[in-house]
Tab-separated table of C-alpha atoms and ligand atoms in Angstrom:
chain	number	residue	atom	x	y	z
A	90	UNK	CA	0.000	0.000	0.000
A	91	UNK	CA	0.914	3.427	-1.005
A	92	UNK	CA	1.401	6.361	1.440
A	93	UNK	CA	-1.501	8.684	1.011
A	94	UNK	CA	-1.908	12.400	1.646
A	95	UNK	CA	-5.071	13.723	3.173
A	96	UNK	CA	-5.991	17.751	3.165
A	97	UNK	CA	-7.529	19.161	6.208
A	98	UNK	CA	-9.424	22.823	5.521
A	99	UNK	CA	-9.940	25.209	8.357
A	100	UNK	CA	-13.410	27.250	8.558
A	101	UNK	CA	-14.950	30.090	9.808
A	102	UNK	CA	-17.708	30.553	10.964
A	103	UNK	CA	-20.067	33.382	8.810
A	104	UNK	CA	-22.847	32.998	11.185
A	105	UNK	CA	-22.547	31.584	15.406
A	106	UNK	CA	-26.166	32.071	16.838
A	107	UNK	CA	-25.855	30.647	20.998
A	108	UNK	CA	-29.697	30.029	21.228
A	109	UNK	CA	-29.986	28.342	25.012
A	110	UNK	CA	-28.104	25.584	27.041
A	111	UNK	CA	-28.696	22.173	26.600
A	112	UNK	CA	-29.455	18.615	29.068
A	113	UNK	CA	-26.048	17.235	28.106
A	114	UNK	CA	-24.047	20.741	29.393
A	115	UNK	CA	-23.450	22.007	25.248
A	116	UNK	CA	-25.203	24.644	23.801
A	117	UNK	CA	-27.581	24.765	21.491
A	118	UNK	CA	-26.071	26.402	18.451
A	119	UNK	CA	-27.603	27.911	14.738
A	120	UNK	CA	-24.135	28.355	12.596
A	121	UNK	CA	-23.123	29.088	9.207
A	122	UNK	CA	-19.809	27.444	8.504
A	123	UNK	CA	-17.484	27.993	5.713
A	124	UNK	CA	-14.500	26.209	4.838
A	125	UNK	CA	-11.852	28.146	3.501
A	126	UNK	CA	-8.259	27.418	1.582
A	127	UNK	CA	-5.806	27.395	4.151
A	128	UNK	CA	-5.477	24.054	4.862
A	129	UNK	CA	-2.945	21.141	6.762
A	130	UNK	CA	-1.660	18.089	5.198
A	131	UNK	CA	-1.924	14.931	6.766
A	132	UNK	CA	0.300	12.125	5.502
A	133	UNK	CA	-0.534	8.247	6.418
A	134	UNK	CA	1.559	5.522	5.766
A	135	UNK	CA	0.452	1.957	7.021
A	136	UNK	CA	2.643	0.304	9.192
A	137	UNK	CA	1.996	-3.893	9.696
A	138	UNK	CA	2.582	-3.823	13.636
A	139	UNK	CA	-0.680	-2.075	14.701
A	140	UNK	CA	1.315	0.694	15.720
A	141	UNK	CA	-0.400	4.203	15.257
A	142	UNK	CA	2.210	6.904	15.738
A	143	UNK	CA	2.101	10.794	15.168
A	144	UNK	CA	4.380	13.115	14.260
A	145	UNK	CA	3.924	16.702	13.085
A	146	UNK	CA	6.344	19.640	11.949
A	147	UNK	CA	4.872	21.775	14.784
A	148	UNK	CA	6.986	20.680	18.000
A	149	UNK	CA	4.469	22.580	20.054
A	150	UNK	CA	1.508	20.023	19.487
A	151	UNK	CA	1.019	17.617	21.496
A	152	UNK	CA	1.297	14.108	19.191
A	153	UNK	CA	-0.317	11.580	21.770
A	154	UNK	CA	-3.880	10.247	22.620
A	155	UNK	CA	-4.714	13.534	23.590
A	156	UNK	CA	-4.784	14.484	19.739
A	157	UNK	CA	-7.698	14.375	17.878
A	158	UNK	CA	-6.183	12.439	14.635
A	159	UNK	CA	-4.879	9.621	17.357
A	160	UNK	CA	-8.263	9.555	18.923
A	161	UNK	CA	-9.907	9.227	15.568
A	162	UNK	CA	-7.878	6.714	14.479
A	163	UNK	CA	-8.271	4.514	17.138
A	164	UNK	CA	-12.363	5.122	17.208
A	165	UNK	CA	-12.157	4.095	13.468
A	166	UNK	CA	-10.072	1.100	14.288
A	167	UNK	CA	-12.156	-0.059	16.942
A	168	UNK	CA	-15.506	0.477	14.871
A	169	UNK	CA	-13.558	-1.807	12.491
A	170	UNK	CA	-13.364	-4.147	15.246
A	171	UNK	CA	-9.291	-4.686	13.437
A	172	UNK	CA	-7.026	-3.974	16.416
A	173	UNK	CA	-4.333	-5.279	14.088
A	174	UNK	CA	-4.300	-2.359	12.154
A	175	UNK	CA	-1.556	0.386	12.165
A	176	UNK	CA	-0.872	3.834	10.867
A	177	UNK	CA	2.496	5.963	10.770
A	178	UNK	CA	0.971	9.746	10.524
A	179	UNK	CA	2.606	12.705	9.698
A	180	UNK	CA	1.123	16.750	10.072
A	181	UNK	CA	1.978	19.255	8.393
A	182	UNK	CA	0.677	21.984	10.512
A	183	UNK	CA	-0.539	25.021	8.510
A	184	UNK	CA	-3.990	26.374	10.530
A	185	UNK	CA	-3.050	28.150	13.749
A	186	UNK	CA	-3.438	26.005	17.044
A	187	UNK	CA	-6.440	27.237	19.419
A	188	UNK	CA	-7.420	30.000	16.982
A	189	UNK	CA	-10.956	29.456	16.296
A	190	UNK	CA	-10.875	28.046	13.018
A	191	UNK	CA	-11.087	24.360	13.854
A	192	UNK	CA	-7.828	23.112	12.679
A	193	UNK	CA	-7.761	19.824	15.671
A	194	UNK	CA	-11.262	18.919	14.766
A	195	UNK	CA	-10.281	19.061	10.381
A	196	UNK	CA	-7.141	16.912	11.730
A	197	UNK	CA	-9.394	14.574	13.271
A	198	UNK	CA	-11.955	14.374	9.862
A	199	UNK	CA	-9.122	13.865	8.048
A	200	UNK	CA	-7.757	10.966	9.832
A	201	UNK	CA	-11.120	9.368	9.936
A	202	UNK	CA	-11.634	10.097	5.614
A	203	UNK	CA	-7.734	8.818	5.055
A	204	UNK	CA	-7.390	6.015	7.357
A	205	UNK	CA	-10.965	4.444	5.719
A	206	UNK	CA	-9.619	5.073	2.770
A	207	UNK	CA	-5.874	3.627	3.877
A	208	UNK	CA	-7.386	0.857	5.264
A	209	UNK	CA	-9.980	-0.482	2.905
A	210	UNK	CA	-12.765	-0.351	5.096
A	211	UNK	CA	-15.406	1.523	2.625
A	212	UNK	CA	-17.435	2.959	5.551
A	213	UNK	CA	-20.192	5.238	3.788
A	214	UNK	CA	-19.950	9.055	4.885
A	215	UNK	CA	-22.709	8.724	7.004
A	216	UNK	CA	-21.396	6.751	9.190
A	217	UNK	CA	-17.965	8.289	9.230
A	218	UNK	CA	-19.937	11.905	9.911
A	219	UNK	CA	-21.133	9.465	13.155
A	220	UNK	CA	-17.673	8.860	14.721
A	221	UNK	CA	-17.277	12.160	13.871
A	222	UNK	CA	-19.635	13.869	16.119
A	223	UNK	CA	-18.234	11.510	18.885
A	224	UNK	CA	-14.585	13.824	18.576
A	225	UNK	CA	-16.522	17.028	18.387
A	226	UNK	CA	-19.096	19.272	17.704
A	227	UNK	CA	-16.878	20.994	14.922
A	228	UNK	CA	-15.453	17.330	13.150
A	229	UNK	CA	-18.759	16.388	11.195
A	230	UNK	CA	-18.978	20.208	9.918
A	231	UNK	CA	-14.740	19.750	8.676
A	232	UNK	CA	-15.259	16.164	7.275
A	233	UNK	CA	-17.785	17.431	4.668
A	234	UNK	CA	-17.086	21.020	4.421
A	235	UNK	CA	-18.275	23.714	1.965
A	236	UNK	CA	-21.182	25.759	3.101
A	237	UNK	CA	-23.500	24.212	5.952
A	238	UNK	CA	-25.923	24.945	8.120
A	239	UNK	CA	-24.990	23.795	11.538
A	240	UNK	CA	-27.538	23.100	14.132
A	241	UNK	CA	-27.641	21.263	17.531
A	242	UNK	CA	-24.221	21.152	19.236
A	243	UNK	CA	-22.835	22.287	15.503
A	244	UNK	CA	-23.453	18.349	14.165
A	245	UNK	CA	-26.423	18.578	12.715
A	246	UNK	CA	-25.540	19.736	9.167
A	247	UNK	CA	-27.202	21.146	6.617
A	248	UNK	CA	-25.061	21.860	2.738
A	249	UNK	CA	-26.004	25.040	1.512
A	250	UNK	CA	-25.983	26.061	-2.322
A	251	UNK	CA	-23.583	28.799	-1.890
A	252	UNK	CA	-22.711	29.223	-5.803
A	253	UNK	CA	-22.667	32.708	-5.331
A	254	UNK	CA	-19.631	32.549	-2.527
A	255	UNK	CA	-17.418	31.102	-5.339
A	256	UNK	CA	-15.214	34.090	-5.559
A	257	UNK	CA	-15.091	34.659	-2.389
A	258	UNK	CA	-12.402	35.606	0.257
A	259	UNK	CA	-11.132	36.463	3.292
A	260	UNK	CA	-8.297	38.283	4.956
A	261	UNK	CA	-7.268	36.826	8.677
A	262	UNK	CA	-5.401	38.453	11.823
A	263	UNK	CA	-4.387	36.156	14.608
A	264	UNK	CA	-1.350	37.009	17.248
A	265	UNK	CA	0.622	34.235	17.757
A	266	UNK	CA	0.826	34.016	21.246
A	267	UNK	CA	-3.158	34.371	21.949
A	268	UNK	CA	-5.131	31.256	22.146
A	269	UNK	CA	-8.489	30.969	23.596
A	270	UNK	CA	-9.936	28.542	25.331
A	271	UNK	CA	-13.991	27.442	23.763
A	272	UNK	CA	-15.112	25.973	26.774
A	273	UNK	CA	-13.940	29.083	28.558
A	274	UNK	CA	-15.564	31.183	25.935
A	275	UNK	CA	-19.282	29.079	26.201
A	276	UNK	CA	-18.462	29.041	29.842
A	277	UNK	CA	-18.261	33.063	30.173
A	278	UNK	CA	-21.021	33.181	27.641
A	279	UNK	CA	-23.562	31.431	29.815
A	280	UNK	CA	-22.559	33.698	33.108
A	281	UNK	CA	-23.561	37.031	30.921
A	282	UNK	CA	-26.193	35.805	28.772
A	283	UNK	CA	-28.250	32.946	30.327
A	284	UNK	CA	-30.741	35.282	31.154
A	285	UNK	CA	-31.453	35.466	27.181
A	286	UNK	CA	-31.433	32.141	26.678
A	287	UNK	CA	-33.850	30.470	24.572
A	288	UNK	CA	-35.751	27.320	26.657
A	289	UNK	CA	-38.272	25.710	24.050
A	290	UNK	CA	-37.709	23.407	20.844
A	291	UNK	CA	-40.327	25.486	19.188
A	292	UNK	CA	-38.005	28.220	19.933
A	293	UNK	CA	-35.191	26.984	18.687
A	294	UNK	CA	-36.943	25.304	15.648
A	295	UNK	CA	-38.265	29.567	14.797
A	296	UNK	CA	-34.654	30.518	15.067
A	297	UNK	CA	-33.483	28.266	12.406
A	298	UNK	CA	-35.863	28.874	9.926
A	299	UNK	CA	-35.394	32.395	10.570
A	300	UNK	CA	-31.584	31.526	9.189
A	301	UNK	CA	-32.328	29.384	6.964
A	302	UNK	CA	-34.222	32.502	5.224
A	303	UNK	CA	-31.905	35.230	6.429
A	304	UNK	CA	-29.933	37.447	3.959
A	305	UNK	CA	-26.949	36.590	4.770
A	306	UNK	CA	-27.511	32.632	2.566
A	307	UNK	CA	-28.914	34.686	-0.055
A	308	UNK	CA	-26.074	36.619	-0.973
A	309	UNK	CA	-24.316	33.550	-0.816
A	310	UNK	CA	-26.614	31.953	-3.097
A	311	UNK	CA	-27.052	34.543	-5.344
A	312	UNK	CA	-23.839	37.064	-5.247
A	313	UNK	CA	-23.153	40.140	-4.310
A	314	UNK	CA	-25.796	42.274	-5.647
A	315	UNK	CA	-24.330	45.821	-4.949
A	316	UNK	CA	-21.365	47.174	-2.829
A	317	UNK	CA	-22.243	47.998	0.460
A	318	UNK	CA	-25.703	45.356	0.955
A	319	UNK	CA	-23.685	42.570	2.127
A	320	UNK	CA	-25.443	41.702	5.421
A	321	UNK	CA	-23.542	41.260	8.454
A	322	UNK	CA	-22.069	38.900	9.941
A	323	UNK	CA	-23.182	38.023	13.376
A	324	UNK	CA	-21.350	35.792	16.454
A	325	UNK	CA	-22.326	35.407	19.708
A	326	UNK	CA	-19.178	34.464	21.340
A	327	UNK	CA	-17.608	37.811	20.083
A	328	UNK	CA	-19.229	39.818	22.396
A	329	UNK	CA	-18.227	37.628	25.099
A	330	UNK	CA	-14.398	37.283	23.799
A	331	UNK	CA	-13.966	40.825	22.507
A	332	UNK	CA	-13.813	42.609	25.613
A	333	UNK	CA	-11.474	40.033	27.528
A	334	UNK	CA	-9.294	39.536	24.742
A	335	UNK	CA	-6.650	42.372	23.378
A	336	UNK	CA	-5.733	41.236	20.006
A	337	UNK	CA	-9.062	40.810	18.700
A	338	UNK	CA	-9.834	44.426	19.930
A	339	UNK	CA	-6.973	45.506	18.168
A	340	UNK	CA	-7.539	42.774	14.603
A	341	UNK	CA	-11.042	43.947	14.342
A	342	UNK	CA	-9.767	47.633	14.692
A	343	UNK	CA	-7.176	46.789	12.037
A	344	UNK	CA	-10.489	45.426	9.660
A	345	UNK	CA	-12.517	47.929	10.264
A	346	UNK	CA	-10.088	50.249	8.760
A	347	UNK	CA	-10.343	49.158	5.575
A	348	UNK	CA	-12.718	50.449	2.396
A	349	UNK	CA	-13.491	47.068	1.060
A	350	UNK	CA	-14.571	44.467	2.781
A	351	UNK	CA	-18.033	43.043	2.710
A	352	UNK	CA	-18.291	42.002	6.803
A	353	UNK	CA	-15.746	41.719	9.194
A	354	UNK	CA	-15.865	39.421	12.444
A	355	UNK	CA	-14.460	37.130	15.076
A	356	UNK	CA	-14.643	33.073	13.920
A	357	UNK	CA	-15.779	30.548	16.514
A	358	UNK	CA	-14.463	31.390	20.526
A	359	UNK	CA	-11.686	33.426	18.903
A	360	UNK	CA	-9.271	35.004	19.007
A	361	UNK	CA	-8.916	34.781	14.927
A	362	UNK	CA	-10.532	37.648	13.163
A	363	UNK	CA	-11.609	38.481	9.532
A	364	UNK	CA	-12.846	40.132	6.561
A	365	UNK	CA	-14.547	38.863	4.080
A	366	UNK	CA	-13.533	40.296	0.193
A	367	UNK	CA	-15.580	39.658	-3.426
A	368	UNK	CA	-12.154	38.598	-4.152
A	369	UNK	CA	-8.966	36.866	-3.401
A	370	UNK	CA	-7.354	40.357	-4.818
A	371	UNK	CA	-8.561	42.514	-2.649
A	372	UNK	CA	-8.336	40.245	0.421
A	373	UNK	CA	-4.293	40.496	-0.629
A	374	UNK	CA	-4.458	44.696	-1.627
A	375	UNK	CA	-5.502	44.391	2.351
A	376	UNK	CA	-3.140	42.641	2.885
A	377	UNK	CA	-0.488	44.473	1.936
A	378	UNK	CA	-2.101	47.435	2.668
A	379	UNK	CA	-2.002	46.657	6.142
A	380	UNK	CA	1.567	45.252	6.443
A	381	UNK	CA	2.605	47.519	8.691
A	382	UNK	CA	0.621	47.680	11.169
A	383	UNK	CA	-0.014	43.799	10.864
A	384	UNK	CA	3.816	43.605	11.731
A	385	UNK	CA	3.944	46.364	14.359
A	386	UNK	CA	1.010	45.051	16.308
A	387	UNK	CA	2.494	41.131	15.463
A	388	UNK	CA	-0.256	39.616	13.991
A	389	UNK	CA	0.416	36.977	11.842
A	390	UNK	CA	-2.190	37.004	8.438
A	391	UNK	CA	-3.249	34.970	6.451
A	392	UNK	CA	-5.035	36.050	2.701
A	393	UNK	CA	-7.312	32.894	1.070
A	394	UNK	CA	-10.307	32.026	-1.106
A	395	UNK	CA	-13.322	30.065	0.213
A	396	UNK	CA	-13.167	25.973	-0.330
A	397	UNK	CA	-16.123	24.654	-1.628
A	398	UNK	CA	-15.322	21.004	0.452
A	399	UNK	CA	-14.222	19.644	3.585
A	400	UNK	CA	-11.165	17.319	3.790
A	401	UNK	CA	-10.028	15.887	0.313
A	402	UNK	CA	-7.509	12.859	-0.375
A	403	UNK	CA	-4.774	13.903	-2.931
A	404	UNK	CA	-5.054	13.010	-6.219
B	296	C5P	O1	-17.387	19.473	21.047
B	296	C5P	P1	-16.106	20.132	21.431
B	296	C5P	O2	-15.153	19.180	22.103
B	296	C5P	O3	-15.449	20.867	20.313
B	296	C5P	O4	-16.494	21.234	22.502
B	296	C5P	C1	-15.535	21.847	23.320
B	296	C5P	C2	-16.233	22.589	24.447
B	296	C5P	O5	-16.921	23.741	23.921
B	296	C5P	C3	-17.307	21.802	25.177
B	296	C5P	O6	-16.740	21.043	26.197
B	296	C5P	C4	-18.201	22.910	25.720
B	296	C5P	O7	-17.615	23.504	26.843
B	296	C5P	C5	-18.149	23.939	24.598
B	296	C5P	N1	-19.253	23.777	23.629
B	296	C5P	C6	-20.554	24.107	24.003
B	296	C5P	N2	-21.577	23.942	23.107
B	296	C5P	C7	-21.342	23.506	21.853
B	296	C5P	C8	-20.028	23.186	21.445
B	296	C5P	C9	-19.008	23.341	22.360
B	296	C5P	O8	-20.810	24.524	25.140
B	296	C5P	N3	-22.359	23.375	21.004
């Protein structure tokens, strides 16, 4: 068997609704995801020992159980019910670590996509988007990708036609040393907005309708009809994280700044921030237009179109 390479897409997230708090401690979430083209690479090599070792060119990440490509693996290998089989892994570590843009959980997808794949087992995506929601709320979204609803806990997908985003890209600011912490960010959320919280399914059920019809997936179905009537963005967890956390006071400021963009906003818990462009030109003009405060405040940045799938095997 041949060594195979897997790709692993980061997201962000256009739309992060927090409707209420849920029975099994999660919160009940109404999200618009969006994969985008910055992406890791995740090499497997099978190994006849039952060994399954990871390496990656980050040293900083940790490359035991605790990682969610060794966890997948061995959820995939025990749904197999093949406790022979073994994997030699390799990441090439591209997405920023803690940042928001679900770079562990497309790790994990893509472990689960490759190793099936790897392996021979020819489990159908549905049941691979199964293990997936066992890893995390974010994995299912990463394994398939492109433009999705995301309801529930953020497994409960839903593809959008988003034919209109094809162009599309964004611009994104993250310092290197700032991480934040998601259950910390849902955590802080609940203290300052539980009294807003939504209680009922019906609820709930209203909300999602209301963005399944909402502006914001019909400029993504249908273009950008004029400058300036792109709808905004909106995220819950920004209001909670922007406050507490300096750099994405200070990336947002940085955004804001600029002529073009259609929205600007946090992704996920943070602390990554973005604008969104009509194209992958002027997401790069900003780019550059920026540089110098990007470098004096010591952001890194990142300039990339929109991916219209999750992870992808090579070839
Ligand atoms: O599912 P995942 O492991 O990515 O979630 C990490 C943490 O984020 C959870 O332990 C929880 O604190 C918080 N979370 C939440 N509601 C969600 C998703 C995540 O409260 N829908």
């Amino acid at each position: 068997m041949a060594d195979l390479i897997v790709w692993a897409p980061a997201k962000v997230n256009l739309h992060l609704e927090v409707l209420g708090q849920r029975q099994d401690g999660f919160h009940e979430l109404a999200m618009l995801m969006q994969s985008i083209d910055l992406v890791d690479a995740l090499r497997l090599s099978p190994t006849a020992d039952g060994a399954l070792t990871l390496s990656c060119d980050d040293p900083g990440l940790p490359v035991d159980g605790d990682n969610l490509i060794v966890k997948a693996a061995a959820l995939l290998r025990s749904r197999a019910g093949l406790p022979e089989l073994g994997a030699r892994m390799h990441l090439q570590k591209r997405i920023p670590v803690g940042a928001g843009l679900a770079g562990g959980s497309s790790d994990g997808a893509a472990a689960l996509v490759g190793l099936n794949s790897l392996w021979g087992l020819g489990l159908p995506e549905a049941e691979l988007l199964e293990l997936a929601a066992r890893l995390g709320s974010d994995v299912p979204f990463c394994l398939a990708g492109g433009t999705q609803l995301c309801f529930g806990r953020g497994e409960r997908l839903e593809p959008q036609d988003a034919a209109g985003a094809a162009g599309l890209a964004v611009l994104l600011l993250k310092h290197p040393q700032a991480s934040v912490s998601t259950p910390w960010a849902y955590g802080r959320c609940r203290e300052l907005r539980q009294a807003s919280y939504l209680h009922s399914e019906a609820d709930f059920a209203q909300r999602r309708d209301a963005l399944r019809r909402s502006p914001l997936l019909l400029a993504l179905r249908e273009g950008v009809q004029a400058p300036g009537t792109f709808p905004p963005l909106r995220n819950d967890l920004q209001a909670v994280v922007e406050p507490e956390v300096a750099s994405v006071q200070a990336g947002l400021a940085l955004l804001r700044r600029l002529k073009q963009p259609l929205a600007v906003a946090m992704s996920g818990s943070g602390p990554t921030v973005f604008a969104l462009f009509e194209h992958l030109d002027q997401a790069l003009e900003a780019q550059a237009g920026l540089a110098a405060a990007i470098e004096s405040d010591g952001f890194a940045s990142w300039a990339c179109r929109l991916r219209g799938r999750g992870v992808s095997l090579e070839g």
